């Protein structure tokens, strides 16, 4: 009697429950399991230079909640909300850092990052000789290089090379201002009135001369030059450093007549004005080319010594008059609006909107992490810490009548480099120094006397 009541109870219960609950398997295909949540970190670099930055991003699958919290272990800092990572100013021990993304939906992903003493150089995947060469100086050979750098789009770089009739005593690089789109000897393509005089004098002294252009007059699609973003100023400076390194390591490509035993372009030296001076400084310090560049002469710069102070409201950081007889009316570190628009290009895919992160910060409306990113991207990313740059002789040439922030930015560089670069101010000269005869003569003289 008890047994039959028990069976009846089980049958009644099963009639009220889903079939699967009573041991039936045929209805299991109608039950949808909960989705699995996962998170993936996108575009994680393998390595980064000390003090450099990287914008991490993550994608959450299996959930509409895309919220992620970031953390870093092993060195450096990361904004928990935005994913902006700033590497430590010195290489940690061990050098490997772990970046972790914790999804609010319940998943975790990690990526490792190696912090190096210098930013990683890029590669030159191909080089080809052009059929003709531009600019007033004749007899040159022009080349096109395909350059790739980590975290930046690929770019074409152009070289105008003139070689002496005898064995060269060295190699000298020449760069123009802003983003380096132009030839030093050609005033019609962002060059200078007396640029050809400088190049010719150095050539006559027995040096290979290599003018570096990141666009004009060879390519009209790269008006921003090496600053063509996105990627940020410091990361994009890899383009110039990679080209300089290629010139150093390929002496026969520059001058086929060098001896068979020649393995590099030493002594190799460089000069560049304004933005070109900044590219040189990044190459020497951030990219470790102080071992390859025997002597450099930045003129009217480096203008990106402290981008964070340049992209800050005027009157907030003042250095005072620099050149003793100067008519300089801009003793502040801040950029003018046109300069800020140039910096903006490095952080977006647009050419020059004038409404990017530097302009916003200059106008008192900095974006998230702006100050940290701009300092990380500065040549002197370590702030007020004195740094040692051995092996490379340096001289800075400044213009008394330069009314931009180039002079205070340059003087900040000079004051924090050991051994301190020689600094000279020139009377009656403005920002585009090689366009003035006296400055052009001084530049060529400095290079000839010190590039050894």
Coordinates of C-alpha atoms in Angstrom, one line a residue:
X1 CA 0.0 0.0 0.0
X2 CA 2.8 2.4 0.9
X3 CA 4.7 1.4 -2.2
X4 CA 1.8 2.1 -4.6
X5 CA 1.3 5.6 -3.0
X6 CA 5.0 6.4 -3.4
X7 CA 4.9 5.5 -7.1
X8 CA 1.8 7.6 -7.6
X9 CA 3.5 10.5 -5.9
X10 CA 6.6 10.3 -8.2
X11 CA 4.5 10.1 -11.3
X12 CA 2.4 13.1 -10.2
X13 CA 5.6 15.1 -9.5
X14 CA 7.2 14.3 -12.8
X15 CA 4.1 15.3 -14.6
X16 CA 4.5 18.8 -13.1
X17 CA 8.3 19.2 -13.8
X18 CA 10.3 19.4 -17.0
X19 CA 11.1 16.1 -18.5
X20 CA 14.9 16.6 -17.9
X21 CA 14.3 16.8 -14.1
X22 CA 12.9 13.3 -14.1
X23 CA 15.7 11.7 -16.0
X24 CA 14.5 12.3 -19.5
X25 CA 17.2 13.4 -21.9
X26 CA 15.3 14.2 -25.1
X27 CA 14.4 17.8 -24.0
X28 CA 18.0 18.9 -23.0
X29 CA 18.5 20.4 -26.5
X30 CA 16.0 23.1 -25.7
X31 CA 18.0 24.4 -22.7
X32 CA 20.5 27.2 -23.7
X33 CA 23.5 27.3 -21.4
X34 CA 24.6 30.8 -20.1
X35 CA 27.1 32.5 -22.5
X36 CA 30.8 32.4 -21.5
X37 CA 32.4 35.8 -20.9
X38 CA 35.9 36.5 -22.1
X39 CA 38.1 39.5 -22.4
X40 CA 41.0 40.1 -24.9
X41 CA 43.7 42.8 -24.9
X42 CA 44.2 44.4 -28.3
X43 CA 47.4 45.7 -29.9
X44 CA 49.7 44.9 -26.9
X45 CA 53.4 45.8 -27.7
X46 CA 56.2 43.3 -27.0
X47 CA 58.5 46.1 -25.6
X48 CA 58.6 49.7 -24.7
X49 CA 61.2 52.2 -23.8
X50 CA 61.7 53.5 -20.2
X51 CA 59.3 56.3 -19.5
X52 CA 57.3 55.7 -22.7
X53 CA 53.5 55.2 -22.8
X54 CA 51.0 53.0 -24.4
X55 CA 47.2 53.2 -24.7
X56 CA 45.8 49.7 -23.9
X57 CA 42.3 48.6 -25.0
X58 CA 40.3 45.5 -24.4
X59 CA 37.2 43.8 -25.8
X60 CA 34.7 41.9 -23.8
X61 CA 32.8 39.1 -25.5
X62 CA 29.7 37.3 -24.1
X63 CA 28.4 40.3 -22.3
X64 CA 27.0 43.8 -23.2
X65 CA 29.0 45.2 -20.2
X66 CA 32.3 46.3 -21.7
X67 CA 33.6 47.9 -18.5
X68 CA 37.2 47.0 -17.7
X69 CA 39.5 47.8 -14.8
X70 CA 43.2 48.0 -15.6
X71 CA 46.2 47.1 -13.3
X72 CA 50.0 46.8 -13.8
X73 CA 52.5 44.8 -11.8
X74 CA 56.2 44.9 -12.0
X75 CA 56.7 48.6 -12.7
X76 CA 55.1 51.8 -14.1
X77 CA 51.6 53.0 -13.7
X78 CA 48.3 52.5 -15.5
X79 CA 45.1 54.4 -15.3
X80 CA 42.5 51.9 -14.0
X81 CA 39.8 53.4 -16.1
X82 CA 41.4 54.6 -19.4
X83 CA 44.2 52.0 -19.8
X84 CA 46.9 54.5 -20.4
X85 CA 50.2 52.9 -19.2
X86 CA 53.3 55.0 -18.4
X87 CA 56.5 52.9 -18.1
X88 CA 58.9 53.5 -15.2
X89 CA 61.8 56.0 -15.9
X90 CA 64.3 53.3 -15.3
X91 CA 64.3 49.6 -16.4
X92 CA 62.8 47.5 -13.5
X93 CA 64.4 44.3 -12.4
X94 CA 63.0 42.0 -13.8
X95 CA 62.2 44.0 -16.9
X96 CA 58.9 42.3 -17.6
X97 CA 55.7 44.0 -16.6
X98 CA 52.3 42.4 -16.5
X99 CA 49.3 44.4 -17.7
X100 CA 45.9 43.0 -16.6
X101 CA 42.4 43.8 -17.7
X102 CA 39.6 42.8 -15.3
X103 CA 36.2 42.8 -16.9
X104 CA 33.3 43.8 -14.8
X105 CA 31.3 40.9 -16.3
X106 CA 33.7 38.5 -14.7
X107 CA 36.7 37.7 -16.9
X108 CA 40.4 38.5 -16.8
X109 CA 43.2 38.8 -19.4
X110 CA 46.8 39.6 -19.1
X111 CA 49.7 40.7 -21.4
X112 CA 53.4 41.0 -20.7
X113 CA 55.5 43.9 -21.7
X114 CA 59.3 44.3 -21.6
X115 CA 60.7 47.7 -20.5
X116 CA 63.9 48.5 -22.3
X117 CA 66.5 51.2 -21.7
X118 CA 65.7 52.7 -25.2
X119 CA 62.6 52.8 -27.4
X120 CA 62.7 50.1 -30.0
X121 CA 63.8 51.1 -33.5
X122 CA 61.8 50.3 -36.6
X123 CA 62.9 48.7 -39.8
X124 CA 63.6 49.7 -43.4
X125 CA 62.0 47.0 -45.5
X126 CA 63.1 48.3 -48.8
X127 CA 65.1 51.0 -50.5
X128 CA 65.1 52.1 -54.1
X129 CA 66.9 54.7 -56.2
X130 CA 64.6 57.4 -57.8
X131 CA 64.9 58.4 -61.4
X132 CA 65.6 62.0 -60.6
X133 CA 66.6 64.3 -57.7
X134 CA 65.0 67.6 -56.7
X135 CA 66.5 70.8 -55.2
X136 CA 69.0 73.4 -56.4
X137 CA 72.1 71.3 -55.7
X138 CA 72.8 69.1 -58.7
X139 CA 74.6 65.8 -59.0
X140 CA 72.8 64.1 -56.2
X141 CA 71.2 60.7 -56.0
X142 CA 67.8 60.3 -54.4
X143 CA 66.3 57.2 -52.6
X144 CA 63.0 56.1 -51.3
X145 CA 62.9 54.0 -48.1
X146 CA 59.9 52.1 -46.8
X147 CA 60.0 52.6 -43.0
X148 CA 58.0 50.7 -40.4
X149 CA 57.9 51.6 -36.6
X150 CA 56.1 49.9 -33.7
X151 CA 52.7 51.5 -33.0
X152 CA 52.8 53.8 -36.1
X153 CA 51.7 53.5 -39.7
X154 CA 54.2 52.8 -42.4
X155 CA 55.8 55.8 -44.1
X156 CA 58.0 56.6 -47.1
X157 CA 61.1 58.5 -46.4
X158 CA 63.3 60.1 -49.0
X159 CA 67.1 60.8 -49.1
X160 CA 69.0 63.2 -51.3
X161 CA 72.6 62.1 -51.2
X162 CA 75.6 64.0 -52.5
X163 CA 79.1 62.4 -52.2
X164 CA 82.6 63.9 -52.5
X165 CA 84.9 62.9 -55.3
X166 CA 87.4 61.4 -52.8
X167 CA 87.0 59.0 -49.9
X168 CA 84.5 60.6 -47.5
X169 CA 85.7 61.8 -44.1
X170 CA 82.2 61.2 -42.6
X171 CA 78.5 61.5 -43.2
X172 CA 76.2 64.4 -42.2
X173 CA 72.4 64.3 -42.0
X174 CA 70.3 67.4 -42.7
X175 CA 66.7 67.9 -41.6
X176 CA 64.1 70.7 -42.0
X177 CA 61.6 71.9 -39.4
X178 CA 58.0 70.9 -38.4
X179 CA 57.6 67.3 -39.5
X180 CA 60.6 67.2 -41.8
X181 CA 58.7 67.3 -45.0
X182 CA 61.1 69.1 -47.3
X183 CA 64.7 69.3 -48.5
X184 CA 67.3 71.4 -46.5
X185 CA 68.8 72.8 -49.7
X186 CA 65.5 73.8 -51.3
X187 CA 63.6 76.9 -50.1
X188 CA 60.7 75.9 -52.4
X189 CA 60.1 72.7 -50.4
X190 CA 60.3 73.9 -46.8
X191 CA 64.1 74.3 -47.0
X192 CA 66.2 77.4 -46.3
X193 CA 67.5 80.3 -48.3
X194 CA 71.1 79.4 -47.4
X195 CA 70.5 75.7 -46.9
X196 CA 72.3 74.8 -50.1
X197 CA 75.3 76.9 -48.9
X198 CA 75.5 74.8 -45.8
X199 CA 75.2 71.4 -47.6
X200 CA 77.7 72.5 -50.3
X201 CA 80.3 73.7 -47.7
X202 CA 80.1 70.4 -45.8
X203 CA 80.3 68.4 -49.1
X204 CA 83.4 70.4 -50.2
X205 CA 85.0 69.5 -46.9
X206 CA 84.8 65.8 -47.9
X207 CA 81.6 64.6 -46.2
X208 CA 78.8 62.6 -47.6
X209 CA 75.7 64.8 -47.3
X210 CA 72.3 63.1 -46.7
X211 CA 69.2 65.3 -46.7
X212 CA 66.3 63.5 -45.1
X213 CA 62.7 64.3 -46.3
X214 CA 59.5 62.8 -45.0
X215 CA 57.5 64.0 -48.0
X216 CA 58.1 67.1 -50.1
X217 CA 58.9 67.5 -52.9
X218 CA 58.7 63.8 -53.6
X219 CA 55.3 63.0 -52.0
X220 CA 52.4 65.4 -51.4
X221 CA 50.5 62.9 -49.2
X222 CA 52.7 63.2 -46.1
X223 CA 52.5 66.9 -45.3
X224 CA 52.8 66.2 -41.6
X225 CA 56.1 64.3 -42.2
X226 CA 57.4 62.2 -39.4
X227 CA 54.7 63.7 -37.2
X228 CA 51.9 62.1 -39.2
X229 CA 49.9 60.3 -36.6
X230 CA 48.4 58.6 -34.7
X231 CA 51.0 57.3 -32.2
X232 CA 52.2 60.3 -30.3
X233 CA 55.3 62.4 -30.9
X234 CA 57.9 60.2 -29.1
X235 CA 56.7 57.0 -30.9
X236 CA 56.7 58.7 -34.3
X237 CA 60.3 60.0 -33.7
X238 CA 61.2 56.4 -34.3
X239 CA 60.9 57.2 -38.0
X240 CA 63.8 59.6 -38.1
X241 CA 65.9 57.4 -35.7
X242 CA 65.3 54.4 -37.9
X243 CA 66.5 56.2 -41.0
X244 CA 69.6 57.6 -39.2
X245 CA 70.4 54.1 -38.0
X246 CA 70.0 52.7 -41.6
X247 CA 72.3 55.4 -43.0
X248 CA 74.9 54.5 -40.3
X249 CA 74.7 50.8 -41.0
X250 CA 74.6 51.0 -44.8
X251 CA 77.6 53.1 -45.9
X252 CA 77.8 51.5 -49.3
X253 CA 74.2 52.4 -50.1
X254 CA 75.1 56.0 -49.3
X255 CA 78.4 56.0 -51.1
X256 CA 79.2 53.0 -53.3
X257 CA 82.8 54.1 -53.7
X258 CA 83.8 53.5 -50.0
X259 CA 86.3 50.8 -49.3
X260 CA 85.3 47.2 -49.0
X261 CA 86.3 47.1 -45.4
X262 CA 84.0 50.0 -44.4
X263 CA 81.1 48.7 -42.3
X264 CA 79.5 52.0 -41.1
X265 CA 79.2 55.7 -41.9
X266 CA 81.2 56.8 -38.9
X267 CA 81.8 59.5 -38.1
X268 CA 78.1 60.4 -38.6
X269 CA 76.7 63.8 -37.6
X270 CA 73.4 65.6 -37.9
X271 CA 71.8 69.0 -37.9
X272 CA 68.2 70.0 -38.1
X273 CA 66.2 73.2 -37.4
X274 CA 63.2 73.5 -35.1
X275 CA 61.2 70.2 -35.4
X276 CA 64.2 68.8 -37.1
X277 CA 66.2 69.5 -34.0
X278 CA 63.7 67.6 -31.9
X279 CA 63.9 64.5 -34.1
X280 CA 67.7 64.5 -33.6
X281 CA 67.4 64.8 -29.8
X282 CA 64.9 61.9 -29.7
X283 CA 67.3 59.8 -31.8
X284 CA 70.2 60.6 -29.5
X285 CA 68.4 60.0 -26.2
X286 CA 65.2 57.9 -26.5
X287 CA 66.5 55.7 -29.3
X288 CA 70.1 55.2 -28.2
X289 CA 71.8 56.7 -31.3
X290 CA 74.4 58.5 -29.1
X291 CA 76.5 55.5 -30.0
X292 CA 76.2 56.3 -33.7
X293 CA 76.0 60.1 -33.9
X294 CA 79.4 61.6 -33.2
X295 CA 78.2 65.2 -33.2
X296 CA 74.8 67.0 -33.5
X297 CA 73.9 70.6 -33.9
X298 CA 70.2 71.3 -33.1
X299 CA 69.3 74.8 -34.3
X300 CA 66.3 76.6 -32.9
X301 CA 65.6 73.8 -30.5
X302 CA 65.0 71.1 -29.5
X303 CA 61.4 72.4 -29.4
X304 CA 59.9 69.3 -27.8
X305 CA 62.1 69.2 -24.8
X306 CA 59.0 69.3 -22.5
X307 CA 55.8 68.9 -24.5
X308 CA 53.8 68.9 -21.3
X309 CA 55.0 72.5 -20.6
X310 CA 54.5 73.4 -24.2
X311 CA 50.9 72.2 -24.2
X312 CA 50.0 74.1 -21.1
X313 CA 48.5 77.6 -20.7
X314 CA 50.9 80.5 -21.3
X315 CA 52.5 82.2 -18.3
X316 CA 52.4 79.0 -16.3
X317 CA 56.0 78.1 -17.0
X318 CA 58.5 80.9 -17.7
X319 CA 62.2 80.7 -18.1
X320 CA 63.0 84.3 -18.7
X321 CA 65.3 85.8 -21.3
X322 CA 68.0 83.5 -22.6
X323 CA 70.2 85.2 -25.1
X324 CA 71.8 88.2 -23.5
X325 CA 71.1 90.7 -26.3
X326 CA 67.9 89.0 -27.3
X327 CA 64.7 90.6 -28.6
X328 CA 63.0 87.3 -27.8
X329 CA 59.4 88.2 -26.7
X330 CA 58.4 84.6 -25.8
X331 CA 60.3 83.5 -22.7
X332 CA 57.5 81.1 -21.8
X333 CA 57.6 77.3 -22.4
X334 CA 54.1 77.2 -23.9
X335 CA 53.5 76.7 -27.6
X336 CA 51.8 79.2 -29.8
X337 CA 48.5 78.0 -31.4
X338 CA 50.2 77.1 -34.7
X339 CA 52.8 75.0 -32.8
X340 CA 50.1 73.2 -30.8
X341 CA 48.3 72.3 -34.0
X342 CA 51.5 70.7 -35.3
X343 CA 51.8 68.6 -32.2
X344 CA 48.1 67.7 -32.5
X345 CA 48.9 65.9 -35.8
X346 CA 50.9 63.3 -34.0
X347 CA 47.9 62.1 -32.0
X348 CA 45.3 61.7 -34.7
X349 CA 45.0 60.4 -38.3
X350 CA 44.1 63.9 -39.5
X351 CA 46.7 66.2 -41.0
X352 CA 46.1 69.3 -39.0
X353 CA 42.8 69.9 -37.4
X354 CA 44.0 72.4 -34.8
X355 CA 41.6 71.0 -32.3
X356 CA 43.6 68.1 -30.9
X357 CA 44.9 67.3 -27.4
X358 CA 47.7 69.8 -27.4
X359 CA 45.5 72.7 -28.5
X360 CA 42.9 71.7 -25.9
X361 CA 45.4 71.6 -23.1
X362 CA 47.0 74.9 -24.2
X363 CA 43.5 76.4 -23.9
X364 CA 43.1 75.0 -20.4
X365 CA 41.0 72.0 -21.3
X366 CA 43.3 69.0 -21.1
X367 CA 41.9 65.6 -21.8
X368 CA 42.2 62.5 -19.5
X369 CA 45.9 61.7 -18.9
X370 CA 47.0 64.6 -21.1
X371 CA 49.7 65.8 -18.8
X372 CA 51.2 62.4 -18.2
X373 CA 51.2 61.5 -21.9
X374 CA 52.8 64.8 -22.9
X375 CA 55.5 64.4 -20.3
X376 CA 56.1 60.8 -21.3
X377 CA 56.4 61.9 -24.9
X378 CA 58.8 64.7 -24.1
X379 CA 62.5 64.4 -24.9
X380 CA 63.2 65.0 -21.3
X381 CA 60.5 62.7 -20.0
X382 CA 62.2 62.5 -16.6
X383 CA 61.3 66.1 -15.8
X384 CA 64.0 68.0 -14.0
X385 CA 66.4 65.1 -13.6
X386 CA 69.8 65.6 -15.2
X387 CA 70.7 63.0 -17.7
X388 CA 74.0 61.9 -19.1
X389 CA 74.5 61.5 -22.9
X390 CA 78.0 60.2 -23.5
X391 CA 79.8 59.9 -26.9
X392 CA 77.9 62.6 -28.8
X393 CA 79.3 66.1 -28.9
X394 CA 76.5 68.7 -29.0
X395 CA 76.2 72.4 -29.9
X396 CA 73.0 74.4 -29.9
X397 CA 72.6 77.4 -32.1
X398 CA 69.9 79.8 -31.2
X399 CA 68.5 83.0 -32.8
X400 CA 68.4 86.3 -30.9
X401 CA 65.3 87.4 -32.7
X402 CA 63.4 84.1 -32.3
X403 CA 60.0 85.0 -30.9
X404 CA 58.8 81.4 -30.5
X405 CA 59.2 79.1 -27.5
X406 CA 62.2 77.4 -29.2
X407 CA 64.8 79.3 -27.1
X408 CA 63.4 78.5 -23.6
X409 CA 62.7 74.9 -24.7
X410 CA 66.2 74.6 -26.0
X411 CA 67.7 76.1 -22.9
X412 CA 65.8 73.7 -20.7
X413 CA 67.4 70.9 -22.7
X414 CA 70.9 72.4 -22.4
X415 CA 70.5 72.9 -18.6
X416 CA 69.7 69.2 -18.0
X417 CA 72.2 67.4 -20.2
X418 CA 75.5 66.3 -19.0
X419 CA 78.0 67.2 -20.3
X420 CA 76.2 70.4 -21.1
X421 CA 76.0 71.2 -24.8
X422 CA 77.7 74.3 -26.0
X423 CA 75.1 77.0 -26.7
X424 CA 75.5 80.1 -29.0
X425 CA 73.0 82.9 -29.7
X426 CA 73.3 84.7 -33.0
X427 CA 72.3 88.4 -33.4
X428 CA 70.0 89.5 -36.2
X429 CA 68.8 85.9 -36.9
X430 CA 65.3 84.6 -36.6
X431 CA 63.8 81.1 -36.1
X432 CA 64.6 79.6 -39.5
X433 CA 68.3 80.0 -38.9
X434 CA 69.7 78.4 -42.1
X435 CA 67.8 81.1 -44.0
X436 CA 70.3 83.7 -42.6
X437 CA 73.7 83.9 -44.1
X438 CA 75.6 84.3 -40.8
X439 CA 73.8 81.3 -39.2
X440 CA 74.4 79.2 -42.3
X441 CA 78.1 79.9 -42.2
X442 CA 78.2 79.1 -38.5
X443 CA 76.4 75.8 -38.9
X444 CA 78.7 74.6 -41.7
X445 CA 81.8 75.7 -39.7
X446 CA 80.6 73.9 -36.6
X447 CA 80.0 70.7 -38.4
X448 CA 83.3 70.7 -40.3
X449 CA 85.3 71.5 -37.2
X450 CA 83.5 69.0 -34.8
X451 CA 82.3 66.1 -36.9
X452 CA 85.1 63.7 -36.3

